[in-house]
mmCIF file of C-alpha atoms in Angstrom:
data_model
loop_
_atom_site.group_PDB
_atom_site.id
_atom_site.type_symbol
_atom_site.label_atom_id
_atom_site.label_comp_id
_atom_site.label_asym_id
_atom_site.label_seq_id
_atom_site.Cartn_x
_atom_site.Cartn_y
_atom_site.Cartn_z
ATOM 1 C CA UNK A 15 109.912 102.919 89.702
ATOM 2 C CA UNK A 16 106.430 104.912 90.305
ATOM 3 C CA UNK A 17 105.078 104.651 93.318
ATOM 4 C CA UNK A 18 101.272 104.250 94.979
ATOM 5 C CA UNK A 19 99.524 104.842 98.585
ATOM 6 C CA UNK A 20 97.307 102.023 99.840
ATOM 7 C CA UNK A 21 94.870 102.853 102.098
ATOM 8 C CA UNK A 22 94.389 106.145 104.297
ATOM 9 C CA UNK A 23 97.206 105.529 106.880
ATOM 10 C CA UNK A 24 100.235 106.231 104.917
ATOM 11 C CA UNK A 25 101.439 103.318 103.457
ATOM 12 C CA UNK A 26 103.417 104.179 100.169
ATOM 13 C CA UNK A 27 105.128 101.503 98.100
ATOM 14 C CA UNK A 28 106.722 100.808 94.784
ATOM 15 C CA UNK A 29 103.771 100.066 91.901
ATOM 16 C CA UNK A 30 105.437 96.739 91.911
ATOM 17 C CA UNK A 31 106.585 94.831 94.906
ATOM 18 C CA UNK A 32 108.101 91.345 96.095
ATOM 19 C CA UNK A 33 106.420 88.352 96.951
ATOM 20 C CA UNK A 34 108.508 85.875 99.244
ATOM 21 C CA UNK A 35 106.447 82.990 99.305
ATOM 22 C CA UNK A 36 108.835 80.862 96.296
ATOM 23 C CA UNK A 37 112.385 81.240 98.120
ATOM 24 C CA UNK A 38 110.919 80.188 101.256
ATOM 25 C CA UNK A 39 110.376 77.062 99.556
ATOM 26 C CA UNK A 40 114.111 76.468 98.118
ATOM 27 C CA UNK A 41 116.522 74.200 99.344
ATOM 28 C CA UNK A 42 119.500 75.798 101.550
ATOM 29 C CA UNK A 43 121.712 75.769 99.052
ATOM 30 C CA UNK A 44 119.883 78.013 97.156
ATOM 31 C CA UNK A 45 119.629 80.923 99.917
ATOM 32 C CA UNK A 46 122.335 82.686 98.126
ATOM 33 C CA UNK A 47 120.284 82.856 94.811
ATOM 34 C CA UNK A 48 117.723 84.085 96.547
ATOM 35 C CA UNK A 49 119.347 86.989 98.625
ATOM 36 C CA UNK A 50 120.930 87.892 94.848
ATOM 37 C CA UNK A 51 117.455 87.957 93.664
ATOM 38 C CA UNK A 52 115.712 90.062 96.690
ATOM 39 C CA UNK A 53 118.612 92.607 96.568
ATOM 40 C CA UNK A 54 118.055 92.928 92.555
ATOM 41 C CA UNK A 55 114.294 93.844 93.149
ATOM 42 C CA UNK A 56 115.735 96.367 95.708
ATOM 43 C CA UNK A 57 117.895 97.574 92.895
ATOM 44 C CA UNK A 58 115.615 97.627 90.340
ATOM 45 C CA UNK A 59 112.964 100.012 92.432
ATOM 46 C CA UNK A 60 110.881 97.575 94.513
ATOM 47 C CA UNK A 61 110.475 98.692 97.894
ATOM 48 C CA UNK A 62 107.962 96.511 99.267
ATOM 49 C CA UNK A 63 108.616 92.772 100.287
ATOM 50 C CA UNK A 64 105.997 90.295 101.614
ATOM 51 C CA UNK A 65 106.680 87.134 103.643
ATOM 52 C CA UNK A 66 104.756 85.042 106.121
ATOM 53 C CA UNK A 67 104.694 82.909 108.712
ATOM 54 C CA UNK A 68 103.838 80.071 106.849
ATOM 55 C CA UNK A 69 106.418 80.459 104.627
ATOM 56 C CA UNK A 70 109.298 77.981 105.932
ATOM 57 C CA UNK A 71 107.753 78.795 109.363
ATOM 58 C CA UNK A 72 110.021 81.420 109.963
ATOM 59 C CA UNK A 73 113.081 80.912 107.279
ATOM 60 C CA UNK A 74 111.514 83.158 104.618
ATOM 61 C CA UNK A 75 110.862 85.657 106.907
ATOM 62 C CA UNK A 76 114.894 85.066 107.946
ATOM 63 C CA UNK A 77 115.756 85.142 104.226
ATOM 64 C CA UNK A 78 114.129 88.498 103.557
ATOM 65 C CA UNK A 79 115.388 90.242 106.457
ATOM 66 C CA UNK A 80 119.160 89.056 106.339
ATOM 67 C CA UNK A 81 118.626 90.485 102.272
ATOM 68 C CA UNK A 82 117.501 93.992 103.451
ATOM 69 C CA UNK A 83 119.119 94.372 106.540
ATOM 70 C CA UNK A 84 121.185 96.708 105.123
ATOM 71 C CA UNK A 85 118.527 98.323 103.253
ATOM 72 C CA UNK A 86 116.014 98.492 105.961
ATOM 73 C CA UNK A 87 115.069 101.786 106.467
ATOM 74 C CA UNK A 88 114.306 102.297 102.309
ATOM 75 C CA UNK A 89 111.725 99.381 102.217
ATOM 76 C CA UNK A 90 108.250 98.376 103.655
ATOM 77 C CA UNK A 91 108.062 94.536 104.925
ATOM 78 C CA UNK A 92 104.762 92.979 105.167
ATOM 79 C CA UNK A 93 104.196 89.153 106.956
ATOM 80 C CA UNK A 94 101.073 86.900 108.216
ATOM 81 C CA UNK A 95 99.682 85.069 111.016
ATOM 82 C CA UNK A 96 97.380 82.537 111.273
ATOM 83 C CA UNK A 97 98.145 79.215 110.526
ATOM 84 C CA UNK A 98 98.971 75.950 111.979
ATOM 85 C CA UNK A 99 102.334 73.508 110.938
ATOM 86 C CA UNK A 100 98.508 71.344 109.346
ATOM 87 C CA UNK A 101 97.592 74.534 107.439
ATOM 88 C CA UNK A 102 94.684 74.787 109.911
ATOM 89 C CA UNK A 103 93.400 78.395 110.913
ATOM 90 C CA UNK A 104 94.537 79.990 114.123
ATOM 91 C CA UNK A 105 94.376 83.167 115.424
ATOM 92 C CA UNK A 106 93.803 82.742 119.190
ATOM 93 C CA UNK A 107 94.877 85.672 120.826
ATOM 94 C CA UNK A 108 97.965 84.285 122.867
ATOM 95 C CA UNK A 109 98.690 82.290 119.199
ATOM 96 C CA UNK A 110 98.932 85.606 117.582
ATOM 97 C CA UNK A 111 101.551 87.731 119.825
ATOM 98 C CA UNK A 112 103.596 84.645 119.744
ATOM 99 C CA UNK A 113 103.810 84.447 116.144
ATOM 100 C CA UNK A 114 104.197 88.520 115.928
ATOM 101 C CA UNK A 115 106.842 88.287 118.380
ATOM 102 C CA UNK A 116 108.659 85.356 116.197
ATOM 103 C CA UNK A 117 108.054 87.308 113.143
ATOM 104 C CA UNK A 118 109.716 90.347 114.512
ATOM 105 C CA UNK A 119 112.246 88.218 115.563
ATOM 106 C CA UNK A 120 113.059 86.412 112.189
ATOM 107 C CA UNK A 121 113.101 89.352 110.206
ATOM 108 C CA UNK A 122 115.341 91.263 112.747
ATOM 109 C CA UNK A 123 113.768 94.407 113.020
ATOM 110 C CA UNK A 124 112.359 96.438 115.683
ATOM 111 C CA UNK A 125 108.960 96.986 113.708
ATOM 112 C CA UNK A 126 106.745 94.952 110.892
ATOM 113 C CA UNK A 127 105.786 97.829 108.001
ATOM 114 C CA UNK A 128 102.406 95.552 107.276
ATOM 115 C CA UNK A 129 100.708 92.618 109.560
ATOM 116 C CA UNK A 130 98.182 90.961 108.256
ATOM 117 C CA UNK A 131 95.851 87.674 109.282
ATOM 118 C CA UNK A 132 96.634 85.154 106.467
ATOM 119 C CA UNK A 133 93.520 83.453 106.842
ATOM 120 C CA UNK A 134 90.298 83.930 108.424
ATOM 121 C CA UNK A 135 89.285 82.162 112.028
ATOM 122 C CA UNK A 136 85.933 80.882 112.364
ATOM 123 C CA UNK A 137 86.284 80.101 116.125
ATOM 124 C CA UNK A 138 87.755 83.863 116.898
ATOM 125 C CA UNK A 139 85.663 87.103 115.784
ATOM 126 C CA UNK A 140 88.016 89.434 113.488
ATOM 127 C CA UNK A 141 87.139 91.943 115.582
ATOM 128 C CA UNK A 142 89.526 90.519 118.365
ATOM 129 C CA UNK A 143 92.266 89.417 116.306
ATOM 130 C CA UNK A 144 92.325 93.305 114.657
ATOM 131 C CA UNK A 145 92.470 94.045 118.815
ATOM 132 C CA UNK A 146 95.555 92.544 119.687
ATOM 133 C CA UNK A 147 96.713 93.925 115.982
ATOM 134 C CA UNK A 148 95.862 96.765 117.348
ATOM 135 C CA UNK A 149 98.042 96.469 120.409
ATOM 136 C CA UNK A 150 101.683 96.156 117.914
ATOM 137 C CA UNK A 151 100.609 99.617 116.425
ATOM 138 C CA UNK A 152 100.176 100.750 119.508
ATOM 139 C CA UNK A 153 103.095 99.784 120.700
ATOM 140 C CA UNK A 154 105.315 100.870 117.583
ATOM 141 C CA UNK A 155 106.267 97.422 116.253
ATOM 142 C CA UNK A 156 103.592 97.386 113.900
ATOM 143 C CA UNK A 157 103.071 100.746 111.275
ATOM 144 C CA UNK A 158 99.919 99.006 109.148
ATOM 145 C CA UNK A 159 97.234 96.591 109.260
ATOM 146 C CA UNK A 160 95.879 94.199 106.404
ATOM 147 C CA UNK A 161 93.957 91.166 105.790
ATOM 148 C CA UNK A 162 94.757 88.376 103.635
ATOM 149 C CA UNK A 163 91.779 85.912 102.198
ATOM 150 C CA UNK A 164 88.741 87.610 104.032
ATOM 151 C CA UNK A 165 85.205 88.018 103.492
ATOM 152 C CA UNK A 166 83.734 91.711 102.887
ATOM 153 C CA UNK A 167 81.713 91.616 105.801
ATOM 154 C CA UNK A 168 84.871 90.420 108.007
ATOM 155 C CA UNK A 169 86.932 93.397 106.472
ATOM 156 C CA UNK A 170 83.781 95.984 107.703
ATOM 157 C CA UNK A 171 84.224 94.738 111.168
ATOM 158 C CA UNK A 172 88.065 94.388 111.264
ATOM 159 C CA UNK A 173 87.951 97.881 109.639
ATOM 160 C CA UNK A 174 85.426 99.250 112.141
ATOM 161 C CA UNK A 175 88.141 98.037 115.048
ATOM 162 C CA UNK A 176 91.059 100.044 113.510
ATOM 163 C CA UNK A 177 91.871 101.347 110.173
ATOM 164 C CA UNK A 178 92.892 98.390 107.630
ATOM 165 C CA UNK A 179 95.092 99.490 104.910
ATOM 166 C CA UNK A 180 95.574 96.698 102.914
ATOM 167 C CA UNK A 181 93.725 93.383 101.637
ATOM 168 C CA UNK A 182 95.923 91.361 100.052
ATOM 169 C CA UNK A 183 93.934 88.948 97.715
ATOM 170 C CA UNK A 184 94.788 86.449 94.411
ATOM 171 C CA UNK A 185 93.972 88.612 91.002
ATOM 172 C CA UNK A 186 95.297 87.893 87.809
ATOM 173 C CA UNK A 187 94.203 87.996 84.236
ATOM 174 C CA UNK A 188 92.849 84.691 85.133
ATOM 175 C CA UNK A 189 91.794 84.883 88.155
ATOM 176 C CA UNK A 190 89.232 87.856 88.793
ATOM 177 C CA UNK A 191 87.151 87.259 91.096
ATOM 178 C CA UNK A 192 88.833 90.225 93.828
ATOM 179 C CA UNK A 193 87.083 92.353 91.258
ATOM 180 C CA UNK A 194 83.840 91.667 93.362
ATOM 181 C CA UNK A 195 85.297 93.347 96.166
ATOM 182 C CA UNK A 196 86.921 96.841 94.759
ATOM 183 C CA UNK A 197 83.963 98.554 95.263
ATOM 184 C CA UNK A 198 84.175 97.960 99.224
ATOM 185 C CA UNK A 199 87.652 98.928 99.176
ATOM 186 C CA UNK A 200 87.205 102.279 97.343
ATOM 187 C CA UNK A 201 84.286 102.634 99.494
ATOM 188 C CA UNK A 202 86.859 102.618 102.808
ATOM 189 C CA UNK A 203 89.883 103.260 101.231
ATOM 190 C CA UNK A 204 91.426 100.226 101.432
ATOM 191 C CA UNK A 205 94.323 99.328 98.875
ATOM 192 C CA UNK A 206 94.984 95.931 97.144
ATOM 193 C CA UNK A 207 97.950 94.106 97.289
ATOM 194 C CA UNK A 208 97.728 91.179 94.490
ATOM 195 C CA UNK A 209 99.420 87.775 95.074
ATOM 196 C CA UNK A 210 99.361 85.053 92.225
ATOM 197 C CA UNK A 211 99.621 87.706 89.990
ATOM 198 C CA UNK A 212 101.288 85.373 87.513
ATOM 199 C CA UNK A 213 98.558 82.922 87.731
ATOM 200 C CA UNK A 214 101.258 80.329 89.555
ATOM 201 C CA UNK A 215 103.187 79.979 86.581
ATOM 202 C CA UNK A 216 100.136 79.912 83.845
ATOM 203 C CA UNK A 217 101.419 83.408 82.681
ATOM 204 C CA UNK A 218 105.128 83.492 83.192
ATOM 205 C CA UNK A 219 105.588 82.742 79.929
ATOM 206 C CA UNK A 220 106.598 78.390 80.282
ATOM 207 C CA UNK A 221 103.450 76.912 81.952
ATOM 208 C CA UNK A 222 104.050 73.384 82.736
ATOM 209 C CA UNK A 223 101.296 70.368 81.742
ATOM 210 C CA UNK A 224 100.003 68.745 84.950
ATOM 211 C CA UNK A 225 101.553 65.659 84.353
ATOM 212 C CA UNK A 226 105.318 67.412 84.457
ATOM 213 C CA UNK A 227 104.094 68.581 88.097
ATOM 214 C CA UNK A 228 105.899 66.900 90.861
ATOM 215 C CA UNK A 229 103.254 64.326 92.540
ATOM 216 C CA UNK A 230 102.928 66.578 95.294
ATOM 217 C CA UNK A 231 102.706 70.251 93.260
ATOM 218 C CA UNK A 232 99.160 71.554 94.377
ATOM 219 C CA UNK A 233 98.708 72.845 90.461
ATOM 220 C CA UNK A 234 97.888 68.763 89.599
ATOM 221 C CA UNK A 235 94.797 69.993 91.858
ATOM 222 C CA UNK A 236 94.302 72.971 90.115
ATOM 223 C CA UNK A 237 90.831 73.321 87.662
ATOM 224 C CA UNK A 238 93.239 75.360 85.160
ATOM 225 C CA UNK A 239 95.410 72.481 84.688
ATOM 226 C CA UNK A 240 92.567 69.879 84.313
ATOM 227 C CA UNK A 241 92.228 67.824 80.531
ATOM 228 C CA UNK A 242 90.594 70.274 78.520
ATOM 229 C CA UNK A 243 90.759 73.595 80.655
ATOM 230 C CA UNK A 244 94.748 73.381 80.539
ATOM 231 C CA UNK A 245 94.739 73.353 76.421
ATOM 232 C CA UNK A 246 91.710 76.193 76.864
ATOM 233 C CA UNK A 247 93.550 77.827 78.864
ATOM 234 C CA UNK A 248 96.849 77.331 76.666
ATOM 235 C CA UNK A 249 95.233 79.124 73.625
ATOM 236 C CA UNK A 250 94.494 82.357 76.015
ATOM 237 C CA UNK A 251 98.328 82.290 77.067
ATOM 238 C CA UNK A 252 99.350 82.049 72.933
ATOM 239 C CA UNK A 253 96.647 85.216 72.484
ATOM 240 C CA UNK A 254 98.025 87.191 75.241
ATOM 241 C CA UNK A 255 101.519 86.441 74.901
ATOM 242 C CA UNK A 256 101.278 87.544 70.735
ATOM 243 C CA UNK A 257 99.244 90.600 72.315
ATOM 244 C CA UNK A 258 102.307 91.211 74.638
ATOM 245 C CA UNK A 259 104.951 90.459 71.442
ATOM 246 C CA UNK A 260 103.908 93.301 69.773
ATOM 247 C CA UNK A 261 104.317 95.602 72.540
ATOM 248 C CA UNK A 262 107.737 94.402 72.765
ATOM 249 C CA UNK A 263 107.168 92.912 76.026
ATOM 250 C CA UNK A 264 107.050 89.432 77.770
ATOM 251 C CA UNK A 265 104.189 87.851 78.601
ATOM 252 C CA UNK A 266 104.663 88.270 82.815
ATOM 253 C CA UNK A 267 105.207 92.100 82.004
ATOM 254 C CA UNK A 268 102.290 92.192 80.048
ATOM 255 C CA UNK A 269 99.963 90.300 82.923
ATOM 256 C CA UNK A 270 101.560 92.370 86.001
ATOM 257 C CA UNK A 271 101.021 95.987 83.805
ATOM 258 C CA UNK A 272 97.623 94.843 83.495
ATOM 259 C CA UNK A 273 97.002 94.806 87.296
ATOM 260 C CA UNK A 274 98.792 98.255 87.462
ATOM 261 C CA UNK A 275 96.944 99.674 85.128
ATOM 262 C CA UNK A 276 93.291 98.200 86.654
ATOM 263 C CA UNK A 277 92.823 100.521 89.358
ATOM 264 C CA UNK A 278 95.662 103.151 91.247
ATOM 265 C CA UNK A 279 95.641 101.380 94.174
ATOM 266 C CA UNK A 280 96.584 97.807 93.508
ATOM 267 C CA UNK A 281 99.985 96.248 94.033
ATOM 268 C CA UNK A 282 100.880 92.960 92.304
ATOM 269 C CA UNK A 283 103.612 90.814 94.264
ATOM 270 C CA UNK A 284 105.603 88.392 91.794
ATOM 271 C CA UNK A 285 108.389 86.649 93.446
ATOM 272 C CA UNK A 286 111.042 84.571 91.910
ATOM 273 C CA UNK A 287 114.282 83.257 93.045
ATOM 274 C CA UNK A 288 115.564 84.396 90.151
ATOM 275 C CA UNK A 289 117.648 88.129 89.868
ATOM 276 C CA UNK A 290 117.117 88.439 86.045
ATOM 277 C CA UNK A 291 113.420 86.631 86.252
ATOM 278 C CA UNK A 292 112.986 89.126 88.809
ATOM 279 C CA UNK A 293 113.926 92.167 86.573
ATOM 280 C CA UNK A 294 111.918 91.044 83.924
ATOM 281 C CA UNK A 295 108.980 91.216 86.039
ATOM 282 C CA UNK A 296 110.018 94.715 87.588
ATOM 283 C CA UNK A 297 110.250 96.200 83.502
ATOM 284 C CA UNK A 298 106.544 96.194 83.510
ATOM 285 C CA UNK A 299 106.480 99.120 85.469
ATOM 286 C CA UNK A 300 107.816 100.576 82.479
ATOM 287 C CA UNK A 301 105.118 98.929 80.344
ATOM 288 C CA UNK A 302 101.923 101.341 79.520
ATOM 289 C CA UNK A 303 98.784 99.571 78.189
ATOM 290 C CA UNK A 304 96.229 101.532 76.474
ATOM 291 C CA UNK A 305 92.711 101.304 76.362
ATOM 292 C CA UNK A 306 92.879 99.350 73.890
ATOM 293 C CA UNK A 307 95.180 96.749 74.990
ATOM 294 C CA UNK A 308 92.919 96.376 78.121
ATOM 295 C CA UNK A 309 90.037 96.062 75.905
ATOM 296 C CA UNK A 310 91.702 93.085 74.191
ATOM 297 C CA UNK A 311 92.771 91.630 76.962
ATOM 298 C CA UNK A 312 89.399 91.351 78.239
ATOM 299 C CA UNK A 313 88.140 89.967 75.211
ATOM 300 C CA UNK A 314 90.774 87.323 74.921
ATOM 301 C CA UNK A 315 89.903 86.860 78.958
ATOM 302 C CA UNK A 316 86.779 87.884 80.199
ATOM 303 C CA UNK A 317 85.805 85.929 82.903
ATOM 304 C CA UNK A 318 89.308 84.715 83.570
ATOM 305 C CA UNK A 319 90.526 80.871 82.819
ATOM 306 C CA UNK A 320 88.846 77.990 82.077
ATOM 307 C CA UNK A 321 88.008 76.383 85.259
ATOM 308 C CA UNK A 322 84.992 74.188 84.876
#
């Protein structure tokens, strides 16, 4: 698998990497599916894994690093800060070195490859949450900085503090609107790491009607899935998919080559507790889209999905 350089610092990772978030979500009995499917993105190339706090409050981040303990030294981990058990911002200083020192702890290692603030904090200024960041590098525990769901201005300031090297943002074929920021990253070059690539589930090929959700699925929330945008929607996912048919390739290979082939610094994060989902997803790597094929695509999608 190729690989790309985000940001100035160093950071090098597979073109594809690993998104935790799903397993972290599993029941325990399927932990053993899910190390099977971490160690087959290893396998398949994928050397970059990201996890958070939030996810499982500290059992994805345990999942991920009993998967790759053996493997540690050949990958990059990334993981987040900055939420409450309610989902509520918080990146008070003292919260954030507890949470880093948890983190470190869960994953078993003596060093996070990527730490990133999930989530912006109105009540603290990013410039002293990218200070005690700052501190981890500093010390060696920490080799990278990011920032996950930011504002522009917010990544100026945080970059202005020390060097960020990711921002790690939705973008899909549906969802464009990180496309307003790519400017500002090529402008301080920052890379983009790409989560909901998939579109949560719209383009992985068997999108599910809102009223097959589970009561509690945030998706029943979700514009796409709302009477009228969801059969939209559906038609874009029967154009794409025959686009991605006659390329001899699935639908999710078709939607993560897409973000590869967008810009040379972008790094879409699929995650599955699946092994053989998983190396579907990993064979668009191998998948080259022409000008052509992005051209269509944007004419089948150009403003992303329905979502009024």
């Amino acid at each position: 698998m190729q690989e790309r350089t985000l940001g100035q610092q160093g950071l090098t990772t597979s073109v594809i990497g690993y998104g935790a978030m799903r397993i972290a979500l599993g029941e325990e009995s399927e932990d053993g599916a899910s190390i099977a499917a971490i160690r087959r993105a290893y396998d398949d190339g994928v050397t970059h894994f990201d996890t958070a706090e939030l996810y499982g409050w500290g059992r994805g981040e345990r999942l991920l690093g009993t998967a790759l303990a053996s493997v540690r030294d050949q990958v990059t981990i990334a993981t987040k800060f900055g939420f409450t058990p309610s989902f509520a911002p918080d990146s008070r200083l003292g919260h954030v070195r507890e949470v880093v020192d948890n983190s470190l702890r869960h994953l078993g290692v003596d060093h996070i490859d990527v730490l990133y603030q999930h989530i912006d904090d109105p009540t603290v200024p990013v410039e002293e949450v990218v200070g005690v960041m700052k501190e981890y590098v500093d010390a060696g525990k920490v080799r990278f900085l990011g920032l996950s769901n930011t504002t522009p201005d917010n990544l100026r300031k945080a970059h202005a503090v020390h060097p960020i090297s990711v921002l790690q943002a939705e973008y899909s074929i549906f969802s464009r609107q990180s496309e307003a920021v790519l400017p500002l990253l090529e402008e301080l070059g920052i890379g983009l790491v790409a989560y909901a690539p998939l579109a949560r589930g719209f383009l992985g090929g068997a999108v599910t009607p809102r009223d097959a959700l589970d009561a509690g699925d945030f998706r029943r929330r979700s514009p796409w899935w709302a009477p009228g945008n969801f059969e939209a929607n559906l038609g874009i996912v029967e154009e794409l998919t025959a686009l991605a048919e006659s390329k001899g390739a699935t639908l999710s290979q078709l939607s993560l080559a897409w973000l590869v082939a967008r810009r040379p610094y972008i790094v879409p994060i699929p995650g599955s507790g699946n092994a053989e989902r998983v190396t579907q997803n990993n064979g668009a790597a191998r998948l080259e889209l022409t000008a052509d094929d992005l051209a269509h695509i944007d004419r089948i999608a150009p403003t992303g999905a329905h979502a009024n």
